[in-house]
Coordinates of N, CA and C and ligand atoms in Angstrom, one line a residue:
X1 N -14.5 38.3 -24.3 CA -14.9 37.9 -22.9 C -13.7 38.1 -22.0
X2 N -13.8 38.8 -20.8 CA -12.5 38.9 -19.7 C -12.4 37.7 -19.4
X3 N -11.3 37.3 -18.8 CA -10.8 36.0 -18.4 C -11.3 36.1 -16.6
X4 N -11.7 35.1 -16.4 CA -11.8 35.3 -15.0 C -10.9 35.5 -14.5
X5 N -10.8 36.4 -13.1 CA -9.3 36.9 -12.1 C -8.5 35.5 -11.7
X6 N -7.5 35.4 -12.3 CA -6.7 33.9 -11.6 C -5.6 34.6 -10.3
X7 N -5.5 33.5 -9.6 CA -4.5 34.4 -8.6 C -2.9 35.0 -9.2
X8 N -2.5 35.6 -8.2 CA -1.1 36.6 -8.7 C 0.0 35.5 -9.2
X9 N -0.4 34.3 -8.8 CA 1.2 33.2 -9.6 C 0.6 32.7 -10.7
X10 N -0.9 33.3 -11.4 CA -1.1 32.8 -12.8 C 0.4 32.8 -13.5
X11 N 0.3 31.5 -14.1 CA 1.4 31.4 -15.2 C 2.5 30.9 -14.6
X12 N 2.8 30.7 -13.2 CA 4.5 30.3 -12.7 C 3.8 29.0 -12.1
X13 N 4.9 27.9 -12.1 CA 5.2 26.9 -12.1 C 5.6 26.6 -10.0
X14 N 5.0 25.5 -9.6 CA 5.4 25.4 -8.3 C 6.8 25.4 -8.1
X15 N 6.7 26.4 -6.6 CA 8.6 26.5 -6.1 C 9.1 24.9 -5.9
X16 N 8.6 24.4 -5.9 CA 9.5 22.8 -5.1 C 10.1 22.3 -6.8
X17 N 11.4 22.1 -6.7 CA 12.3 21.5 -7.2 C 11.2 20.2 -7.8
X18 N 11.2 20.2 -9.4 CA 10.5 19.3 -10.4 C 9.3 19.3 -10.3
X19 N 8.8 20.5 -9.6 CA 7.1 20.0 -9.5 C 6.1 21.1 -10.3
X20 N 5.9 20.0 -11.6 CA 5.5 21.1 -12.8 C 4.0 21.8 -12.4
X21 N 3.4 21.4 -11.5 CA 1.9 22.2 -10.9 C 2.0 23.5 -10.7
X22 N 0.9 24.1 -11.5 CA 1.1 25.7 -11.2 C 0.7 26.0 -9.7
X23 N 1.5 26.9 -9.5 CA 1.9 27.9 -8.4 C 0.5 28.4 -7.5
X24 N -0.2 28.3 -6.8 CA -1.0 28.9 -6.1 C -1.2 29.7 -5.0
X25 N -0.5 28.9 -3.5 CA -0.4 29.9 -2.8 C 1.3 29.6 -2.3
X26 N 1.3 31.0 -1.5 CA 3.0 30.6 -1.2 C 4.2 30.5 -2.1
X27 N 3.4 30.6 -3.6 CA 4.7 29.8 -4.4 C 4.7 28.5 -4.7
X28 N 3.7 27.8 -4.0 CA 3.6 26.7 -4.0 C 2.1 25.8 -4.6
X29 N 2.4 24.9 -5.4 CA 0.7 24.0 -6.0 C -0.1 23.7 -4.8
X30 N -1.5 23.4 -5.3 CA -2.2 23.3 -4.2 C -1.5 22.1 -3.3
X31 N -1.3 21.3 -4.5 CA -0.3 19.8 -3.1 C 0.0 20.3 -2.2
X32 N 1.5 21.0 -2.8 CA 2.6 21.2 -1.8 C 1.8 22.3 -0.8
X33 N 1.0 23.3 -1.1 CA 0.3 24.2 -0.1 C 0.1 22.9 0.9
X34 N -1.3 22.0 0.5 CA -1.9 21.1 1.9 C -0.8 20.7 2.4
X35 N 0.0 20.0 2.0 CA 1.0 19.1 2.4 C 1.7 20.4 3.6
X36 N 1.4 21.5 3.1 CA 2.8 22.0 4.4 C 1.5 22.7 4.9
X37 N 0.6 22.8 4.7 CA -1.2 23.2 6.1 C -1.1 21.9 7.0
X38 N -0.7 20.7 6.4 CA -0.9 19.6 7.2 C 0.2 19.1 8.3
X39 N 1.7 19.3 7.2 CA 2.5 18.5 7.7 C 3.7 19.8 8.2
X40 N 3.1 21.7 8.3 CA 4.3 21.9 8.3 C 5.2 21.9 6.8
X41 N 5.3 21.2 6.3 CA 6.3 20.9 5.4 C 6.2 20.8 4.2
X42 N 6.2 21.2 3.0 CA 5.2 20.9 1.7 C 6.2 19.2 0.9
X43 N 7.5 19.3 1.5 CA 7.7 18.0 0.5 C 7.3 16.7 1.6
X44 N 6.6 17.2 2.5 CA 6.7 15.5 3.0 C 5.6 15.2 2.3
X45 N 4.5 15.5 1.4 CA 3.8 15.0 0.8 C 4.6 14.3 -0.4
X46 N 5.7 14.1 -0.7 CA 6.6 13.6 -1.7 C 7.7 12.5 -1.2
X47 N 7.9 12.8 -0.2 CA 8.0 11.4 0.5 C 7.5 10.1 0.4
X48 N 6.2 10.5 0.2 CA 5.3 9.8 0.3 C 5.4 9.0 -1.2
X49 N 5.8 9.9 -2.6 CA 5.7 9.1 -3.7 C 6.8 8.4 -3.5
X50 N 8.0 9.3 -3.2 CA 9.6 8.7 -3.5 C 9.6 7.4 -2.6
X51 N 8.9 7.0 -1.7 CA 8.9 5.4 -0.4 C 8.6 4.3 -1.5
X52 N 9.7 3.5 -1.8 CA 9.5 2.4 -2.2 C 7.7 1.7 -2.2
X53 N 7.3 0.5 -3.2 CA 6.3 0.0 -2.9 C 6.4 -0.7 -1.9
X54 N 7.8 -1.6 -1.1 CA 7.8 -2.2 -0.3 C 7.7 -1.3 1.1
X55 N 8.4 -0.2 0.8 CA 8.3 0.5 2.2 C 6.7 1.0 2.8
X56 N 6.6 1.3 1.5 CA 4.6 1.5 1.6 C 3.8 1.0 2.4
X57 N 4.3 -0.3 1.6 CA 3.7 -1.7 2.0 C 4.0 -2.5 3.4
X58 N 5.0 -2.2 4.0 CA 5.3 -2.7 5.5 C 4.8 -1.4 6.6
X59 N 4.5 -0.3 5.8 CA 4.2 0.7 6.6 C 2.9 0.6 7.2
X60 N 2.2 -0.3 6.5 CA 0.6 -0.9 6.7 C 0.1 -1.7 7.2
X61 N 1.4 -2.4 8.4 CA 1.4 -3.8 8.7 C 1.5 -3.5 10.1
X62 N 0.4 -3.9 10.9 CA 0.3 -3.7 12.2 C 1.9 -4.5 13.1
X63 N 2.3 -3.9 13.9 CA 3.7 -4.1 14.4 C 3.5 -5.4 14.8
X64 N 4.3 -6.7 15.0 CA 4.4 -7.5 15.8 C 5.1 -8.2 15.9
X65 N 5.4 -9.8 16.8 CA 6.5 -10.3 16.5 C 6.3 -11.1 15.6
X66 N 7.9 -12.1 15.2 CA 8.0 -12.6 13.9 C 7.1 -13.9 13.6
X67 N 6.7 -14.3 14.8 CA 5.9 -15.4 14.9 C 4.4 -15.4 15.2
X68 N 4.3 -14.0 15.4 CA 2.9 -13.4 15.2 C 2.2 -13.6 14.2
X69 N 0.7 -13.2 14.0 CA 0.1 -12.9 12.8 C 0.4 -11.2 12.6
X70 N 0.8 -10.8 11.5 CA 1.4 -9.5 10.8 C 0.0 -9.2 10.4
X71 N -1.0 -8.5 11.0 CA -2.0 -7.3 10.8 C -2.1 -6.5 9.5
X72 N -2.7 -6.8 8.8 CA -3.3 -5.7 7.4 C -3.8 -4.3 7.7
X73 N -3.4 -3.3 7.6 CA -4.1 -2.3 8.2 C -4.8 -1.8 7.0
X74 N -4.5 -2.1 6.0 CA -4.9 -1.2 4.5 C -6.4 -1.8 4.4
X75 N -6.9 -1.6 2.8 CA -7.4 -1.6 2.1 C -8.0 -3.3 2.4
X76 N -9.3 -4.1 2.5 CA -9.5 -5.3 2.4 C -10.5 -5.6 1.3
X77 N -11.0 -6.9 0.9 CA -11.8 -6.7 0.7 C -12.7 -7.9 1.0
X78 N -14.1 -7.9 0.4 CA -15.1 -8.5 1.7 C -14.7 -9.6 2.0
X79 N -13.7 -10.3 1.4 CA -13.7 -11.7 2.1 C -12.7 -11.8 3.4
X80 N -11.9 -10.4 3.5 CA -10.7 -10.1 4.8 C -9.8 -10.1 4.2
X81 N -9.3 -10.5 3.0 CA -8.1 -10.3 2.3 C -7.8 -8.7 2.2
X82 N -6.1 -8.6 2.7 CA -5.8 -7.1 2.4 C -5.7 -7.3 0.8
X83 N -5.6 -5.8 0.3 CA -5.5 -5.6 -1.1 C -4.2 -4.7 -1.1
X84 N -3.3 -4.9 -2.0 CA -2.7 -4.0 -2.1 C -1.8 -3.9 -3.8
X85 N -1.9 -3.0 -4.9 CA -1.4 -2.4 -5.6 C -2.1 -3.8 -6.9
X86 N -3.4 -4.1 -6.7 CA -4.1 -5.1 -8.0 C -3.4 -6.4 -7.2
X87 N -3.0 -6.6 -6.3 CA -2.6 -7.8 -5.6 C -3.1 -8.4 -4.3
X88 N -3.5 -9.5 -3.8 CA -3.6 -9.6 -2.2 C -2.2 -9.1 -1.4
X89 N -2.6 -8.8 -0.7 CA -1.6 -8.3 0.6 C -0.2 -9.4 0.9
X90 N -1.3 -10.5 0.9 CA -0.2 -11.6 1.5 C 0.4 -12.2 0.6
X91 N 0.1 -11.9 -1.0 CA 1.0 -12.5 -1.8 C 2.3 -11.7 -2.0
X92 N 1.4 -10.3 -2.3 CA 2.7 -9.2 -2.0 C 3.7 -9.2 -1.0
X93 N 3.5 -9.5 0.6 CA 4.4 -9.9 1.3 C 5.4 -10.6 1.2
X94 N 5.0 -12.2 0.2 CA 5.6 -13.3 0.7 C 6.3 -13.3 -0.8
X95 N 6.1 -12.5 -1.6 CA 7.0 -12.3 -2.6 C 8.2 -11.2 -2.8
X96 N 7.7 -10.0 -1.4 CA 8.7 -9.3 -1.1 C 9.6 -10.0 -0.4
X97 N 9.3 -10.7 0.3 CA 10.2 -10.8 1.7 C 10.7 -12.3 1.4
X98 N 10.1 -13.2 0.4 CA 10.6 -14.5 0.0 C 10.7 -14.7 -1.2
X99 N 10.2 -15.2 -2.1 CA 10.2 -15.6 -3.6 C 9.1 -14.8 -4.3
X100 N 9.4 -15.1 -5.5 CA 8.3 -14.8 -6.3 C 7.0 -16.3 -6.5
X101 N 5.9 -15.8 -5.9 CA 4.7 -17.1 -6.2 C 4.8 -17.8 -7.8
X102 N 5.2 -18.7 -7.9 CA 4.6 -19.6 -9.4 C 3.2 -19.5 -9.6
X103 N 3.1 -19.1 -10.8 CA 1.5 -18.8 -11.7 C 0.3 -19.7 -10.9
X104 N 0.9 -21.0 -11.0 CA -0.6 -22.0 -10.8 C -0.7 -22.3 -9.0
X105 N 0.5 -21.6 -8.2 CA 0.2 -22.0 -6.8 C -0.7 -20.7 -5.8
X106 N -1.5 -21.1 -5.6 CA -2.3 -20.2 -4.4 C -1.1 -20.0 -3.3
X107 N -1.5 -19.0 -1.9 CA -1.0 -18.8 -0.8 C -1.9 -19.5 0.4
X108 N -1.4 -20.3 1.1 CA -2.6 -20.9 2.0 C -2.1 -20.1 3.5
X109 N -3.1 -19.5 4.1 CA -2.9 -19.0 5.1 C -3.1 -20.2 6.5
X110 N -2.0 -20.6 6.7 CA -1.7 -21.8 7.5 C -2.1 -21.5 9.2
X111 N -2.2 -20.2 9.9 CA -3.2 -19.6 10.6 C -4.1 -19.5 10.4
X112 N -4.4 -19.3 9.3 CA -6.1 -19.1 9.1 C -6.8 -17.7 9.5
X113 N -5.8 -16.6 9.4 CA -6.3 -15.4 9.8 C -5.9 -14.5 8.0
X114 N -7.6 -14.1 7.8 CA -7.3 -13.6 6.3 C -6.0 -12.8 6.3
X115 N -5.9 -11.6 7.2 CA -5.9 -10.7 6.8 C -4.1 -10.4 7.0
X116 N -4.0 -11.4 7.5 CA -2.4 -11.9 8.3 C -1.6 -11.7 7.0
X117 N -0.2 -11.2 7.3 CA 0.7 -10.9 5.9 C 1.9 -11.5 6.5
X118 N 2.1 -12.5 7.3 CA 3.4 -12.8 8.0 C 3.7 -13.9 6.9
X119 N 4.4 -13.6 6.1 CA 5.0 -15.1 5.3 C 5.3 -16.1 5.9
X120 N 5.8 -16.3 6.7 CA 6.1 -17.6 7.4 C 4.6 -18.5 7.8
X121 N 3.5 -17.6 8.0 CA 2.3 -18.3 7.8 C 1.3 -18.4 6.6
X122 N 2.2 -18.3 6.0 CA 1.7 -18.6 4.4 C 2.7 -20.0 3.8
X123 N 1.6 -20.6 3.0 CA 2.2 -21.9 2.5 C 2.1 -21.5 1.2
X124 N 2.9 -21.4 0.0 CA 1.8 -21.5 -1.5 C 2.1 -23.6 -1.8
X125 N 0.5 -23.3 -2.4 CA 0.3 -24.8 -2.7 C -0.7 -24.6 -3.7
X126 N -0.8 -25.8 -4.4 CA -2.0 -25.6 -5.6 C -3.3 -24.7 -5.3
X127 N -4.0 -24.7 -6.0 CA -5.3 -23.7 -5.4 C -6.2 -24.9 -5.0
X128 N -6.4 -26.3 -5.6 CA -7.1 -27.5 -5.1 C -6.5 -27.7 -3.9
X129 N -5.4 -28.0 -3.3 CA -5.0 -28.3 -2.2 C -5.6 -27.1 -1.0
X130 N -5.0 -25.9 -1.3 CA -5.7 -25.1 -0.8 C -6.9 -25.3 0.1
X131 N -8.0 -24.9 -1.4 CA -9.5 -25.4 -1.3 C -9.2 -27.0 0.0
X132 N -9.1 -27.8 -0.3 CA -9.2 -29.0 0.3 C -9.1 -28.6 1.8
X133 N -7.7 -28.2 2.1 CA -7.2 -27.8 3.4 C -8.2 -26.5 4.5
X134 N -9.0 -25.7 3.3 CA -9.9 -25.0 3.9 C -11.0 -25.8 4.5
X135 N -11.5 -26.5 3.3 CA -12.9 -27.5 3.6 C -12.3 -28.3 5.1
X136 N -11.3 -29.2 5.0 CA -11.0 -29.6 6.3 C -10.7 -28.5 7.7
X137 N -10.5 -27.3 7.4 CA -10.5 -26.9 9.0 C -11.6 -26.3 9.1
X138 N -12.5 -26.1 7.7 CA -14.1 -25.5 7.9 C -15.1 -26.9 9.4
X139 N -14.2 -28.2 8.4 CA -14.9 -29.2 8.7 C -14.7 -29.9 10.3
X140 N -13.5 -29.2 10.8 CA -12.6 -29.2 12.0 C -13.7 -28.2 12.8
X141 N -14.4 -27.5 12.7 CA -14.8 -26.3 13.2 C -16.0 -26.8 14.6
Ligands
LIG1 ZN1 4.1 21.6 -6.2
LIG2 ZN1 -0.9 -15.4 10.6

């Protein structure tokens, strides 16, 4: 059986420095092709791995001030919680930018805006306390 016609870089390896994907157009894997159809540039698609998770992660945060509610732009889910990397958004935040959360304490969003990642309006407190503090501003409503 003939082999189907592969293009002329059958067999070589992408030009960009470590990037074991074969070669397709330009000398370059399909990535690095889009990435430089898109960006101009074929490593700014690599940028994008080498950005810290934290830098990722503030890159997705609607601009504001410090006393603002900090905007989720990412990923939510139906309840308005951001999601980000198997974690909520705002626990992510407030463990980058403050401590690490203890196992048994929730994050209480003390605004009351899900989707808000500004640690300073985050409390962590038991998950009962929590719950409680919700029911009372449900019950405030
Ligand atoms: Zn490549
Ligand atoms: Zn807030």
């Amino acid at each position: 059986m003939p082999r189907p016609k592969g293009s002329v870089y059958d067999g070589v390896a992408c030009s960009i420095d470590g990037c074991p994907r074969p070669a397709r157009k330009r000398g370059w894997c399909l990535r690095h092709y889009k990435a430089w159809e898109r960006n101009g540039d074929p490593v700014a698609i690599n940028d994008f791995f080498l950005r810290t998770p934290s830098q990722r992660f503030w890159g997705m945060v609607a601009p504001a001030d410090a006393n603002e509610c900090w905007l989720w732009m990412g990923t939510k889910t139906v309840a308005g919680y951001g999601m980000f990397r198997r974690t909520t958004a705002h626990r992510f935040a407030y463990e980058d930018m403050i401590a690490p959360i203890p196992e048994n304490l929730t994050l209480d969003h003390l605004c009351r805006t899900r989707g808000c990642v500004n640690p300073y309006h985050l409390d962590p407190c038991p998950r009962e306390e929590n719950a409680r503090r919700a029911r009372a501003a449900a019950a405030a409503v």
